[in-house]
Amino acid sequence: MQDLEEGVARFQRDVFPAKTELFTRLATAHQPATLFISCSDARVVPELITQSEPGELFVIRTAGNLVPAYAPGSADGVAAGIEYAVAVLGVSDIVVCGHSGCGAMTAVADGLDPAALPAVAGWLRHADASRARVTTTETGTGEVAALVRQNVLTQLANLATHPSVAHALAGKTVTLHGWIYDIGTGTVAELDATGRPSALAV
């Protein structure tokens, strides 16, 4: 906790004064352009990776960057966040970002004992379709890496089942993107529809 408290002190002393104008504007305005869905992994920091300022990203973080398919009538924090970002904030882009060495995808690949971590096992069932998409050819290049890629594509497909997203896609007011972040190299690749990665265009 001491590290966190010292960090707050540095923020108040050094960072906030240098960005006073930004924070004054943000105090009464919330207009992010992008919904960024990433893993809960502490090594993945969307604002750092994209060098975004406060207020630019609406971030949802879940274990394995999983997005459950829309289920009418269910109370789901992920679905609520997506609906708010699209229908209220009007984001124009949605990024689902997977990453190298994902613990959730490693657990899916290796098989997780439901008795040991029942809540985690239940959540990871949302990756069953991702595992089914991994082909024999892909497993030869590393099952977890292949699963990370296919999982991003699966979650993009799940996103499209949410009514707010489906409506925005039909109206061409939102664009979906699948990214893979490599922790060891800092590179970010964008996936095509087949899961093939290519360097992010800048």
XYZ file of C-alpha atoms in Angstrom:
202
model
C 0.000 0.000 0.000
C 2.897 2.370 0.633
C 3.795 2.271 -3.074
C 0.212 3.184 -3.991
C 0.071 6.018 -1.482
C 3.374 7.403 -2.731
C 2.036 7.138 -6.272
C -1.031 9.187 -5.328
C 1.237 11.810 -3.789
C 3.354 12.013 -6.980
C 0.178 12.265 -9.087
C -1.155 15.137 -6.998
C 2.212 16.866 -6.857
C 3.560 16.394 -10.404
C 0.986 15.003 -12.841
C -2.278 16.745 -11.982
C -0.861 20.286 -12.002
C 0.648 19.693 -15.451
C -2.713 18.538 -16.810
C -5.046 20.885 -14.964
C -6.762 22.051 -18.148
C -7.454 18.449 -19.219
C -8.903 17.443 -15.857
C -10.999 20.605 -15.670
C -12.571 19.638 -19.004
C -13.006 15.997 -17.951
C -14.793 17.044 -14.763
C -17.858 17.862 -16.857
C -17.354 15.825 -20.042
C -16.996 12.113 -20.792
C -16.598 11.449 -24.508
C -14.232 8.532 -25.167
C -13.936 7.503 -28.811
C -12.936 3.898 -28.159
C -14.194 0.997 -26.075
C -11.122 -1.075 -25.201
C -11.740 -4.611 -23.916
C -8.645 -6.266 -22.507
C -7.519 -8.908 -20.064
C -7.411 -8.279 -16.316
C -3.715 -9.244 -16.375
C -1.736 -6.594 -14.483
C 0.899 -6.563 -17.243
C -1.610 -5.281 -19.800
C -2.320 -1.565 -19.373
C -4.452 -0.207 -22.242
C -3.696 3.456 -21.572
C 0.047 2.749 -21.497
C 0.057 0.559 -24.618
C -1.924 3.112 -26.640
C -0.419 6.176 -24.948
C -3.929 7.495 -24.379
C -4.821 10.419 -22.155
C -7.481 10.182 -19.436
C -10.936 10.288 -20.999
C -9.916 8.783 -24.347
C -10.614 5.101 -23.639
C -13.645 3.428 -22.053
C -12.023 0.288 -20.640
C -13.550 -3.070 -19.728
C -11.154 -5.660 -18.311
C -12.050 -9.313 -17.827
C -10.054 -12.489 -17.288
C -9.057 -13.649 -20.772
C -10.659 -10.540 -22.361
C -13.820 -12.636 -22.549
C -17.093 -11.113 -23.730
C -20.079 -13.370 -23.024
C -22.570 -13.527 -25.872
C -25.659 -11.427 -25.193
C -28.249 -13.140 -22.996
C -31.573 -11.286 -22.665
C -32.608 -10.661 -19.100
C -29.276 -11.492 -17.506
C -27.566 -9.051 -15.126
C -24.113 -8.798 -16.646
C -21.595 -6.058 -15.895
C -19.758 -6.654 -19.151
C -22.953 -6.331 -21.200
C -23.911 -3.191 -19.287
C -20.528 -1.614 -19.966
C -20.737 -2.425 -23.675
C -24.271 -1.073 -23.957
C -23.360 2.153 -22.169
C -20.218 2.709 -24.260
C -22.051 2.175 -27.556
C -25.567 3.464 -26.934
C -24.813 6.362 -24.578
C -21.203 7.406 -25.143
C -21.331 6.636 -28.865
C -17.860 5.146 -29.235
C -16.800 4.756 -32.856
C -14.326 1.901 -32.356
C -14.201 -1.220 -30.210
C -10.926 -3.058 -29.628
C -10.682 -6.556 -28.161
C -7.060 -7.004 -27.131
C -5.540 -10.366 -26.274
C -1.948 -10.786 -25.145
C 1.001 -13.139 -25.028
C 1.331 -15.468 -22.059
C -2.338 -15.106 -21.101
C -2.991 -17.054 -17.917
C -6.663 -17.541 -18.756
C -5.891 -19.007 -22.169
C -3.148 -21.165 -20.660
C -5.709 -22.541 -18.200
C -8.129 -23.241 -21.070
C -5.405 -25.008 -23.061
C -4.134 -27.064 -20.110
C -7.520 -27.818 -18.588
C -8.509 -26.240 -15.261
C -9.706 -28.256 -12.287
C -13.241 -26.900 -11.654
C -13.103 -28.074 -8.056
C -10.032 -25.959 -7.327
C -11.283 -22.718 -8.897
C -15.015 -23.090 -9.596
C -15.686 -19.415 -10.335
C -12.731 -19.185 -12.715
C -13.683 -22.449 -14.412
C -17.240 -21.208 -14.873
C -16.055 -17.946 -16.402
C -13.613 -19.684 -18.747
C -16.489 -21.631 -20.282
C -16.965 -18.473 -22.355
C -13.751 -19.543 -24.134
C -15.054 -22.993 -25.167
C -15.814 -21.747 -28.680
C -12.342 -20.206 -28.876
C -10.713 -23.549 -28.119
C -12.884 -25.261 -30.736
C -11.612 -22.809 -33.374
C -7.957 -23.736 -32.894
C -6.888 -25.955 -35.783
C -4.289 -28.728 -35.778
C -2.011 -26.563 -37.917
C -2.192 -23.719 -35.424
C -1.375 -25.904 -32.417
C 1.953 -26.674 -34.054
C 2.920 -23.021 -33.623
C 2.023 -23.040 -29.931
C -1.425 -23.881 -28.610
C -1.685 -20.953 -26.206
C -0.610 -18.403 -28.834
C -3.104 -19.880 -31.310
C -5.810 -19.886 -28.652
C -5.102 -16.225 -27.811
C -5.643 -15.309 -31.478
C -8.782 -17.391 -31.948
C -10.166 -16.141 -28.651
C -9.977 -12.533 -29.842
C -11.955 -13.480 -32.963
C -14.527 -15.358 -30.873
C -15.023 -12.410 -28.540
C -15.466 -10.075 -31.516
C -18.212 -12.406 -32.749
C -19.785 -12.399 -29.271
C -19.689 -8.602 -29.257
C -21.812 -8.534 -32.394
C -24.600 -10.411 -30.557
C -25.144 -7.437 -28.246
C -28.086 -5.381 -29.573
C -26.363 -2.016 -29.180
C -23.325 -3.258 -31.112
C -25.403 -4.995 -33.776
C -27.383 -1.778 -34.284
C -24.212 0.314 -34.539
C -22.630 -2.160 -36.962
C -25.738 -2.077 -39.150
C -25.598 1.716 -39.144
C -21.854 1.681 -39.839
C -21.214 3.873 -36.812
C -18.809 1.509 -35.081
C -15.831 -0.588 -36.213
C -14.519 -3.699 -34.445
C -10.794 -4.429 -34.121
C -8.899 -7.473 -32.845
C -5.436 -6.864 -31.412
C -2.707 -9.007 -29.884
C -0.184 -7.371 -27.556
C 3.183 -9.076 -27.035
C 4.391 -8.286 -23.526
C 8.017 -9.228 -24.172
C 8.492 -7.109 -27.295
C 5.880 -4.373 -26.900
C 4.527 -5.080 -30.383
C 0.827 -4.910 -31.212
C -0.596 -6.876 -34.130
C -4.038 -6.566 -35.701
C -5.868 -9.748 -36.699
C -7.630 -10.283 -39.993
C -10.825 -12.307 -40.235
C -8.863 -15.601 -40.296
C -6.802 -14.771 -37.228
C -3.650 -13.960 -39.176
C -1.734 -11.182 -37.375
C -0.106 -8.232 -39.084
C 1.808 -5.319 -37.652
C -0.476 -2.513 -36.575
C -0.415 0.256 -39.191
C 0.660 3.612 -37.814
